[in-house]
Short mmCIF file of C-alpha atoms and ligand atoms in Angstrom, two decimals:
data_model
loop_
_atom_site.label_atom_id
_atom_site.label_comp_id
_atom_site.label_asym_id
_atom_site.label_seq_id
_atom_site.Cartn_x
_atom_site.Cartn_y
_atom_site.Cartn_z
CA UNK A 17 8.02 -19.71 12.75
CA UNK A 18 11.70 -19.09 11.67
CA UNK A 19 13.36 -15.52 11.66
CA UNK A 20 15.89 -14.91 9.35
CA UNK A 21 17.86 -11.59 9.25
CA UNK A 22 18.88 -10.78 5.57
CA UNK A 23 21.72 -7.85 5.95
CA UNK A 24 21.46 -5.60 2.45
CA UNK A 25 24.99 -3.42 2.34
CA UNK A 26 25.16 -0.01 2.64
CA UNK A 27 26.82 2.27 -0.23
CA UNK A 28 29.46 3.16 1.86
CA UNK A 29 32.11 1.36 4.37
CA UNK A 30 30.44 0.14 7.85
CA UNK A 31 27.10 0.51 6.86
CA UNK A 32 24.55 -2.15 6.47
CA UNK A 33 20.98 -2.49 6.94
CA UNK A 34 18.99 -5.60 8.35
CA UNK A 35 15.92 -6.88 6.91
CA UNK A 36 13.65 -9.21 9.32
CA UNK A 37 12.37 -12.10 7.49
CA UNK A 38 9.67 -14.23 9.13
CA UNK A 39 8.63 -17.93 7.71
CA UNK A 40 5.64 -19.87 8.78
CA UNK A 41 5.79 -23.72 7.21
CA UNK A 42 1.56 -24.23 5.90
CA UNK A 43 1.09 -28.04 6.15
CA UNK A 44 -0.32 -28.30 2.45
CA UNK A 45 1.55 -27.63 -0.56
CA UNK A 46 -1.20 -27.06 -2.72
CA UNK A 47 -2.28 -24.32 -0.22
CA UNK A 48 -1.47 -20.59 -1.75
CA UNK A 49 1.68 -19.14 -0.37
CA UNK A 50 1.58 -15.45 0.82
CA UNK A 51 3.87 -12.56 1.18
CA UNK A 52 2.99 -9.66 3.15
CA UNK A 53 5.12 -6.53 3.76
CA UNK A 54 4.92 -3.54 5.93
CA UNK A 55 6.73 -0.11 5.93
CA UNK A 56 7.83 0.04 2.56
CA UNK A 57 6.92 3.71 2.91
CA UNK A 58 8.73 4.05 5.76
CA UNK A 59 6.64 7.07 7.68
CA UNK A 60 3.84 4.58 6.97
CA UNK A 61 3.25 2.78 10.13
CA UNK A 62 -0.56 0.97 10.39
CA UNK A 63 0.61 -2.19 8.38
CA UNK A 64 3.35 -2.42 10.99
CA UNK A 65 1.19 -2.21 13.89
CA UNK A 66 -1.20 -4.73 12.18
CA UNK A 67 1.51 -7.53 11.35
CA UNK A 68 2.55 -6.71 14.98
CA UNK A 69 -0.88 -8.55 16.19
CA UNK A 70 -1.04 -10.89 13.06
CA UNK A 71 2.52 -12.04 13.76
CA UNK A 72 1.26 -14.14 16.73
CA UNK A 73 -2.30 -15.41 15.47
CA UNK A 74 -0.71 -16.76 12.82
CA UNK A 75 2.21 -18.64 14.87
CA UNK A 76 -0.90 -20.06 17.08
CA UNK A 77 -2.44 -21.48 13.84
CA UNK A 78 0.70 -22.95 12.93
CA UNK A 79 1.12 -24.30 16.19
CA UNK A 80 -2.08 -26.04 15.81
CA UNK A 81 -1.77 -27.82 12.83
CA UNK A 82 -4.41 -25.37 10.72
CA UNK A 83 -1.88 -23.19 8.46
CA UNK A 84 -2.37 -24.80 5.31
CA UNK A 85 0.21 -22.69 3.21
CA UNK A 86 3.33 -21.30 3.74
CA UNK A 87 3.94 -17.65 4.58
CA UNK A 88 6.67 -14.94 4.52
CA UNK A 89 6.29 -11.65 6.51
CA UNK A 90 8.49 -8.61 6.66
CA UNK A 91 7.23 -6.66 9.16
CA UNK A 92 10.07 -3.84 8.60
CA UNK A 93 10.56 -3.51 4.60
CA UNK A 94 11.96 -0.53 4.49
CA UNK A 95 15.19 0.00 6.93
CA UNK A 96 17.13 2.18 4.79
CA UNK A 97 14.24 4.53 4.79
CA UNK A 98 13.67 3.96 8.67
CA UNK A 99 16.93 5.44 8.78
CA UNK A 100 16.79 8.88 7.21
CA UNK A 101 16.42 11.66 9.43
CA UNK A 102 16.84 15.03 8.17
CA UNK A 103 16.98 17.61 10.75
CA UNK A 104 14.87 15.50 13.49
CA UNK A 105 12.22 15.29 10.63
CA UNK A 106 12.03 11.89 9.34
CA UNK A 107 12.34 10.73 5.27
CA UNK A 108 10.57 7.78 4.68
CA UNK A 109 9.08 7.56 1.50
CA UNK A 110 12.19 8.70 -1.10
CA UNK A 111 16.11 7.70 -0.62
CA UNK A 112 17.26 10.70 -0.09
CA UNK A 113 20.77 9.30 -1.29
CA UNK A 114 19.39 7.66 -4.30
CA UNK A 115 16.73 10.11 -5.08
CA UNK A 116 13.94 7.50 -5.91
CA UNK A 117 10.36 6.96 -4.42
CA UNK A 118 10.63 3.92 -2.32
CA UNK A 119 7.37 2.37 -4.06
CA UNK A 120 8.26 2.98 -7.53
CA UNK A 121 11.01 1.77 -10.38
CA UNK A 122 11.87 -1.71 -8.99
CA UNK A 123 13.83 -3.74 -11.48
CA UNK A 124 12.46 -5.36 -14.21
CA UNK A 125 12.46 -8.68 -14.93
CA UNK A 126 14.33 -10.29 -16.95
CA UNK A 127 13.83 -12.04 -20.46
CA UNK A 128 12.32 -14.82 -18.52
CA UNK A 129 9.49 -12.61 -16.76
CA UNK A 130 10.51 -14.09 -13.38
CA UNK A 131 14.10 -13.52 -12.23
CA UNK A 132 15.04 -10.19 -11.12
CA UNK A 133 18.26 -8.18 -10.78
CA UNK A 134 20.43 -10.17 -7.95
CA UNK A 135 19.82 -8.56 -4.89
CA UNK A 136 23.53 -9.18 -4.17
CA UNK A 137 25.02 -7.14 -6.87
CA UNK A 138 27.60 -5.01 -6.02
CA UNK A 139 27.45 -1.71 -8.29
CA UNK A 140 23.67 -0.89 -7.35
CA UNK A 141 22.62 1.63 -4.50
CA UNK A 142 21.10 -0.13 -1.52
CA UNK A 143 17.67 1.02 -2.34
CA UNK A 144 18.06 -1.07 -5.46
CA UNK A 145 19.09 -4.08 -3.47
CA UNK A 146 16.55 -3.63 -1.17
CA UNK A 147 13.78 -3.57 -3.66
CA UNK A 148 14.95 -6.65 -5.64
CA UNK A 149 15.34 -8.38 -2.26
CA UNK A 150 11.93 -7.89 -1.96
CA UNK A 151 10.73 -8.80 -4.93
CA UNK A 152 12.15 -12.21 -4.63
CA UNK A 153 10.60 -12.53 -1.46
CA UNK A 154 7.44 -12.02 -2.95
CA UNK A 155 8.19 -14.04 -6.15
CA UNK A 156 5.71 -17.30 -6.67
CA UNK A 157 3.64 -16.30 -3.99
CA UNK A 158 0.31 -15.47 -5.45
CA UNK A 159 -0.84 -13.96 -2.53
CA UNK A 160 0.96 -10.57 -2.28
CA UNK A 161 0.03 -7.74 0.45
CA UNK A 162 2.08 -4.51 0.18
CA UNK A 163 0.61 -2.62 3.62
CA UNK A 164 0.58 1.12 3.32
CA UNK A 165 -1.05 4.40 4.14
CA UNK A 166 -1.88 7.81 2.73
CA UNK A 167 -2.15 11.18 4.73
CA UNK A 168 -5.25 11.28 6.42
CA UNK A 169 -7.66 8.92 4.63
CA UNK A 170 -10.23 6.04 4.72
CA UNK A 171 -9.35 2.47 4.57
CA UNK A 172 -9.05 1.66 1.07
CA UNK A 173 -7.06 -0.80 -1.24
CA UNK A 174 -5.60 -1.02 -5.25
CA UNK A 175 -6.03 -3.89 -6.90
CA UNK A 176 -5.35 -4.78 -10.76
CA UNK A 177 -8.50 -4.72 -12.58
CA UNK A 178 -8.41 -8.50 -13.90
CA UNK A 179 -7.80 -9.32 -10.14
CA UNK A 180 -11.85 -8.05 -9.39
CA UNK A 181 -14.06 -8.73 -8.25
CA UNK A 182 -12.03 -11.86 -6.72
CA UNK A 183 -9.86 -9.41 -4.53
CA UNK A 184 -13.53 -7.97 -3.11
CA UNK A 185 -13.32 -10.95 -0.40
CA UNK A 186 -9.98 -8.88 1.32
CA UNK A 187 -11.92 -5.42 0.70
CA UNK A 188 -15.06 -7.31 2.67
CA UNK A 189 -12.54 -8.96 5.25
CA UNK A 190 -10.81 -5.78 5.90
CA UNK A 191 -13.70 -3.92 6.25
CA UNK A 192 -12.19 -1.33 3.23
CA UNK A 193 -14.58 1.77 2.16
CA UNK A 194 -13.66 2.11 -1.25
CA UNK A 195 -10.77 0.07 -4.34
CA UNK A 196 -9.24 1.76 -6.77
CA UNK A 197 -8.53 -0.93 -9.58
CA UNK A 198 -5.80 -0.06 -12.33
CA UNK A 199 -5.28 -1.61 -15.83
CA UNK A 200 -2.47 -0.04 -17.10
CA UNK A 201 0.99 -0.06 -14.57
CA UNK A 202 3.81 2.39 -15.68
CA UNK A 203 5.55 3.94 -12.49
CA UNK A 204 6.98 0.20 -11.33
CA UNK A 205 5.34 0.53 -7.93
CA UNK A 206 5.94 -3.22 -5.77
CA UNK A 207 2.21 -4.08 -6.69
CA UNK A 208 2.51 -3.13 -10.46
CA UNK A 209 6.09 -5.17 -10.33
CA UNK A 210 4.75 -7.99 -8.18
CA UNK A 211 1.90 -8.30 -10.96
CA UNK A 212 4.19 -8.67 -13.55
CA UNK A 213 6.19 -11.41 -11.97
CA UNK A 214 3.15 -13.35 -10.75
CA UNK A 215 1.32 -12.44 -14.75
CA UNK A 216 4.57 -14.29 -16.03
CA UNK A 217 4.56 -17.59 -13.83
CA UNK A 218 0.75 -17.89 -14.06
CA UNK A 219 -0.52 -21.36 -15.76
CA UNK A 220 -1.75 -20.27 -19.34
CA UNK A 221 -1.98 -16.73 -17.86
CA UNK A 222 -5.27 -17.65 -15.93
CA UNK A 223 -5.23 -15.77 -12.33
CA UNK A 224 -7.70 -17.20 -10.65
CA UNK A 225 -6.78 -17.11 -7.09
CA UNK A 226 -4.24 -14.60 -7.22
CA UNK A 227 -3.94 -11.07 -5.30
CA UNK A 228 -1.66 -8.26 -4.97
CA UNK A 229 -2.49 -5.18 -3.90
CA UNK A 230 -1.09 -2.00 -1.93
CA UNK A 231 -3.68 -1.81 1.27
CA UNK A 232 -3.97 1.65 2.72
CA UNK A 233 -4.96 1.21 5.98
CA UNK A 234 -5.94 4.68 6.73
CA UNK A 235 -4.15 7.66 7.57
CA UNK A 236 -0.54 8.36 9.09
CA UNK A 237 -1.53 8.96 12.67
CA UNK A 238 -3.92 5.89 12.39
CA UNK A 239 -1.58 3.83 14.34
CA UNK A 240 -3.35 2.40 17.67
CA UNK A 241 -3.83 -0.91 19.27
CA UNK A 242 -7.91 -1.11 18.39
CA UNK A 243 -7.06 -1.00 14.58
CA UNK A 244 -3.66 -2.87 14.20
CA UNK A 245 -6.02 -5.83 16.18
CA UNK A 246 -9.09 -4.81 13.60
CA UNK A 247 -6.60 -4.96 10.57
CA UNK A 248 -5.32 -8.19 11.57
CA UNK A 249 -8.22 -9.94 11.92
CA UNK A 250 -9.74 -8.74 8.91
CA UNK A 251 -5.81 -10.08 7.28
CA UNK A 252 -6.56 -13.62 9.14
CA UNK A 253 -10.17 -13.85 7.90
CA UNK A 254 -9.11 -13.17 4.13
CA UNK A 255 -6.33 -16.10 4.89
CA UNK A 256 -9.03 -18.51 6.08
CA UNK A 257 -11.26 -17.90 3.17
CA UNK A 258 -8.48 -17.93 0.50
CA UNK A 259 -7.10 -21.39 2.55
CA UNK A 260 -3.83 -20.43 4.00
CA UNK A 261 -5.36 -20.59 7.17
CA UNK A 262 -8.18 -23.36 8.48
CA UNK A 263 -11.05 -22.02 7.81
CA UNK A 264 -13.62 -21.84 11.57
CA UNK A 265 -17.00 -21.84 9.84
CA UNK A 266 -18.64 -18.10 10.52
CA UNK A 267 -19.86 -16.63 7.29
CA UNK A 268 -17.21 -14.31 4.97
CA UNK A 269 -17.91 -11.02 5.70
CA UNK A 270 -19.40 -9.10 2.85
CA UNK A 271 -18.50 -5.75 1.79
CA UNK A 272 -20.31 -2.06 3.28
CA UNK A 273 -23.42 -1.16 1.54
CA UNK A 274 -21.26 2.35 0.97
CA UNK A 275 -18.30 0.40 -0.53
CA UNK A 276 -17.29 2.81 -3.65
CA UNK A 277 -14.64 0.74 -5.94
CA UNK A 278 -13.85 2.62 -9.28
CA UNK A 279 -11.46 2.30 -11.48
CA UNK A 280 -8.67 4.58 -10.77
CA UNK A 281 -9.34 6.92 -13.91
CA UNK A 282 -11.97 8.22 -11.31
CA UNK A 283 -8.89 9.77 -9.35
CA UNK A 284 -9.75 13.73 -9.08
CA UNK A 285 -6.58 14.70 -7.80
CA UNK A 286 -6.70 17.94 -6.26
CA UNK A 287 -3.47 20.50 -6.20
CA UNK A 288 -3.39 23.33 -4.21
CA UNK A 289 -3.78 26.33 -6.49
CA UNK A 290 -1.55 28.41 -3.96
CA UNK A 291 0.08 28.43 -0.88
CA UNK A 292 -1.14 29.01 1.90
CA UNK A 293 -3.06 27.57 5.45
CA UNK A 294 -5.36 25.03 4.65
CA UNK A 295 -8.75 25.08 6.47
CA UNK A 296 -10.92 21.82 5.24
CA UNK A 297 -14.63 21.71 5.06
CA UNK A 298 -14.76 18.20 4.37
CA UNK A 299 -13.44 14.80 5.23
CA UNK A 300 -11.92 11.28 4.13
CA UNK A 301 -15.47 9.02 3.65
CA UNK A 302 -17.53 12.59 3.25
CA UNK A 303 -20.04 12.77 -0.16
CA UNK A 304 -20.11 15.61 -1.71
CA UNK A 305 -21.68 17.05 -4.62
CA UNK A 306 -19.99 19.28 -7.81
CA UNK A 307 -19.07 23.00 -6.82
CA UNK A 308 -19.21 22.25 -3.29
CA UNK A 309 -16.54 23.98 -0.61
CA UNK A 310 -13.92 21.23 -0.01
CA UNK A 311 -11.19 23.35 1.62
CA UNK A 312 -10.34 27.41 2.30
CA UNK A 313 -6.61 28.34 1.81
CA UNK A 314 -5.57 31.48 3.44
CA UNK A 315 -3.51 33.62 1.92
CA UNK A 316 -3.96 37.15 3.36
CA UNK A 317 -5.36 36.67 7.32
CA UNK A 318 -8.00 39.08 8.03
CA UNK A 319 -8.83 39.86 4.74
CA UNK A 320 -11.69 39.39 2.96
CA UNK A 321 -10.54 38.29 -0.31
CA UNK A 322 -7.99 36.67 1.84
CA UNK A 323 -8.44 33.23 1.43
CA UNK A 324 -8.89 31.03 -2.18
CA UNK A 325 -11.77 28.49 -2.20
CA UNK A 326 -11.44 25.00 -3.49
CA UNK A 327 -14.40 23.69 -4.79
CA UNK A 328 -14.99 19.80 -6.02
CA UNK A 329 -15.04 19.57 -9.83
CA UNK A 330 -18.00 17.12 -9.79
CA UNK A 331 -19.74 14.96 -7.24
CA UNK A 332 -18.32 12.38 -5.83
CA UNK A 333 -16.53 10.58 -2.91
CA UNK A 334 -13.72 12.03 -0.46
CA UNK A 335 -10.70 9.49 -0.27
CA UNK A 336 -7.79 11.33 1.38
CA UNK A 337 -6.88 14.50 2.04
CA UNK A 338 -3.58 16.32 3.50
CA UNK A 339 -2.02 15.94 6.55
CA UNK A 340 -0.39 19.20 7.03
CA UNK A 341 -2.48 22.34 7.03
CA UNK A 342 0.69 24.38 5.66
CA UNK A 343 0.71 23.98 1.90
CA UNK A 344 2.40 24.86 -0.96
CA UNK A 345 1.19 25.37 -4.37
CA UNK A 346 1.11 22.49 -6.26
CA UNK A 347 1.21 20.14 -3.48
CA UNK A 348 -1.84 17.38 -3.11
CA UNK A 349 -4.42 18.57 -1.60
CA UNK A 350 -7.21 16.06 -1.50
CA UNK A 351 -8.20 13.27 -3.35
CA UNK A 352 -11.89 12.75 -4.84
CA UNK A 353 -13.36 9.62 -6.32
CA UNK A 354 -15.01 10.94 -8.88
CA UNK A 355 -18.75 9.47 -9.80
CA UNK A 356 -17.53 10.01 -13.40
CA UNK A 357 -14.12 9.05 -14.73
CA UNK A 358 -11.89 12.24 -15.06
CA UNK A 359 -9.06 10.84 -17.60
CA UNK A 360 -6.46 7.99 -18.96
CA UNK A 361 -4.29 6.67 -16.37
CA UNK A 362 -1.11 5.21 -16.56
CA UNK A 363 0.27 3.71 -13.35
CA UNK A 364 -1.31 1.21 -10.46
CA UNK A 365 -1.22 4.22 -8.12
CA UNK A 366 -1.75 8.04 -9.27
CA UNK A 367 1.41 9.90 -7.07
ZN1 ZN B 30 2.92 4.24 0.88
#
C-alpha cells in the first residue's frame, strides 16, 4: 500500500489542510477499482473506525497476491470540517466559512460528463477544492462507498434505483436493516455526483457492476471496536463477491428476513411541531402502526397539557431518530419508512 498526502490550501495565508490518500495495486486490470471514503461528515465517525480495521485486511490480501483490483481509501475526507470548533462544540457537517453542507453542491461536470472543476484552482474556497479533489479520486472507479451516519439510527444504505437490486449483495454483506433507493438526484450530494460521473463513462450507459452509495452505519455514538471489525468484514465480503478481493469460498450472505428497502418517496420525515424536551416512545428498527405515540415533547413540566404528542402518520418502519433530547421547532425529529409512499422526491438523500 502507498500513502500519499494531498495538501488542499486554506483560504487564507498559513493554512492548509492534508488529505491522506491510501493506494492498494489489485493484480488484475479487468478487476473493478474501488473508492471508499470516510468522514465526509465530519462528526460522523463509524466509517472511520471501520476503514481503521479494513485498512489492514486489505494490505494482508495484497500482500498475498489475492487483491484483484486496485483500491483508493481516504480514511479522513473531511479535514477542513475536522477542524471547526465552535466554542469546544465541534462543526462537522457545514463549512462554517463557506456556508455549504459538506455532502451537497459538488461541482458539476463539465461538457464532457467526466472532468470536474480542477481541484487546484485558485479563486474557490477550500471546501470547493476539497470536494472536487474527491471527486476525482472517485472518478472511473465503479465501485464508490461514501461511509456515513445519521443521529441515532439503524444500519442502513442509499443506493440509485437502477443500481438495485445489484447493490442488495453490500446491504446482505453489511448486514444493513433497511435501503432507501432514489431516482431523481437534485441536492449534488458525493453519491448523486459520483453517479453522474460514473452514468457518463459507462459503456452504452449499461451499469452492470457498478455501486455508489452513502452507507450509514448507524448512529453517532456507534463508534466501538465490535462494529468498526463487523463493518469491515461485511466491506471485505462485498469486495470478494464483487472480485476486488479473492474470493475464500463460504456462501454470500443474504439479506435479514426484516430487510425493509423502499424507495425514498417512503421518507416520513418528522419535524418537531415545537420546542421543547423530547421524551421518545420508540426506537431506530421499532414497527409501528398509524396514530401510534412516537415521542412526548414537553413544553410546560408538571402540567398536564404540558407536553405535545407526536403520533406516526401511518404505519410503518422507524429509521432514525434525534440525538439530542433538546429540540427546537422545526428541527428533525424522527424519520419513518413509510409502508406507503408519502410524496415526490427530488434528491438521493432527503436533508
Ligand atoms: Zn453524513
Amino acid at each position: 500500500m502507498k500513502t500519499e498526502i494531498d495538501s488542499i490550501a486554506g483560504e487564507t495565508p498559513g493554512i492548509a489542510y492534508e488529505l491522506i490518500i491510501h493506494r492498494l495495486n489489485g493484480s488484475d486490470d479487468n478487476a473493478p477499482r474501488v473508492y471508499i471514503q470516510a468522514g465526509l461528515h465530519a462528526d460522523e465517525r463509524p466509517g472511520v473506525a471501520a476503514l481503521h480495521y479494513l485498512i489492514p485486511m486489505l494490505e494482508q490480501a495484497e500482500a498475498d497476491g489475492r487483491l484483484l483490483g486496485s483500491l483508493t481509501l481516504v480514511p479522513h475526507a473531511n479535514p477542513i470540517g475536522a477542524a471547526q470548533h465552535l466554542y469546544g462544540e465541534h462543526m462537522g457537517r457545514f463549512a462554517t466559512g463557506a456556508r455549504t453542507n459538506f455532502n451537497r453542491d459538488f461541482p458539476v461536470p463539465d461538457d464532457n460528463g467526466v472532468r470536474i472543476l480542477d481541484s487546484a484552482s485558485a479563486a474557490v474556497f477550500a471546501e470547493r477544492r476539497l470536494k472536487s479533489r474527491l471527486l476525482e479520486l472517485a472518478d472511473r472507479c465503479p465501485i464508490v462507498l461514501d461511509l456515513h451516519c445519521d443521529d441515532e439510527s439503524v444500519q442502513y444504505i442509499y443506493a440509485p434505483e437502477k443500481l438495485w437490486p445489484e447493490m442488495s449483495d453490500l446491504a446482505a454483506c453489511l448486514d444493513a436493516e433497511a435501503a432507501l433507493l432514489w431516482d431523481s438526484g437534485s441536492d449534488r450530494a458525493f453519491e448523486e455526483a459520483v453517479f453522474e460521473q460514473m452514468t457518463a463513462q459507462a459503456k452504452d450507459r449499461d451499469l452492470t457492476g457498478h455501486c455508489v452509495t452513502t452507507v450509514e452505519l448507524r448512529g453517532q455514538n456507534d463508534v466501538n471496536a465490535a462494529l468498526g471489525k463487523k463493518d469491515a468484514e461485511g466491506i471485505y465480503r462485498f469486495l470478494q463477491g464483487r472480485g476486488v478481493v479473492a474470493a475464500d469460498g463460504k456462501p454470500a450472505p443474504i439479506l435479514r428476513d426484516d430487510f425493509v428497502g423502499k424507495p425514498i418517496r417512503h421518507i416520513n420525515m418528522m419535524l418537531a411541531p415545537t420546542g421543547g424536551t423530547v421524551l421518545f416512545h420508540v426506537a431506530p428498527g421499532d414497527r409501528v402502526e398509524a396514530g401510534q405515540m412516537l415521542a412526548e415533547i414537553i413544553v410546560n413540566p408538571g402540567r398536564t397539557d404540558g407536553t405535545v404528542a407526536i403520533l406516526a402518520p401511518q404505519s410503518g418502519y422507524v429509521l432514525t431518530r434525534r440525538i439530542r433530547r433538546f429540540i427546537r421547532m422545526g428541527d428533525n425529529l424522527i424519520k419513518i419508512i413509510g409502508d406507503a409512499p408519502v410524496a415526490p422526491h427530488k434528491g438521493a438523500l432527503e436533508d
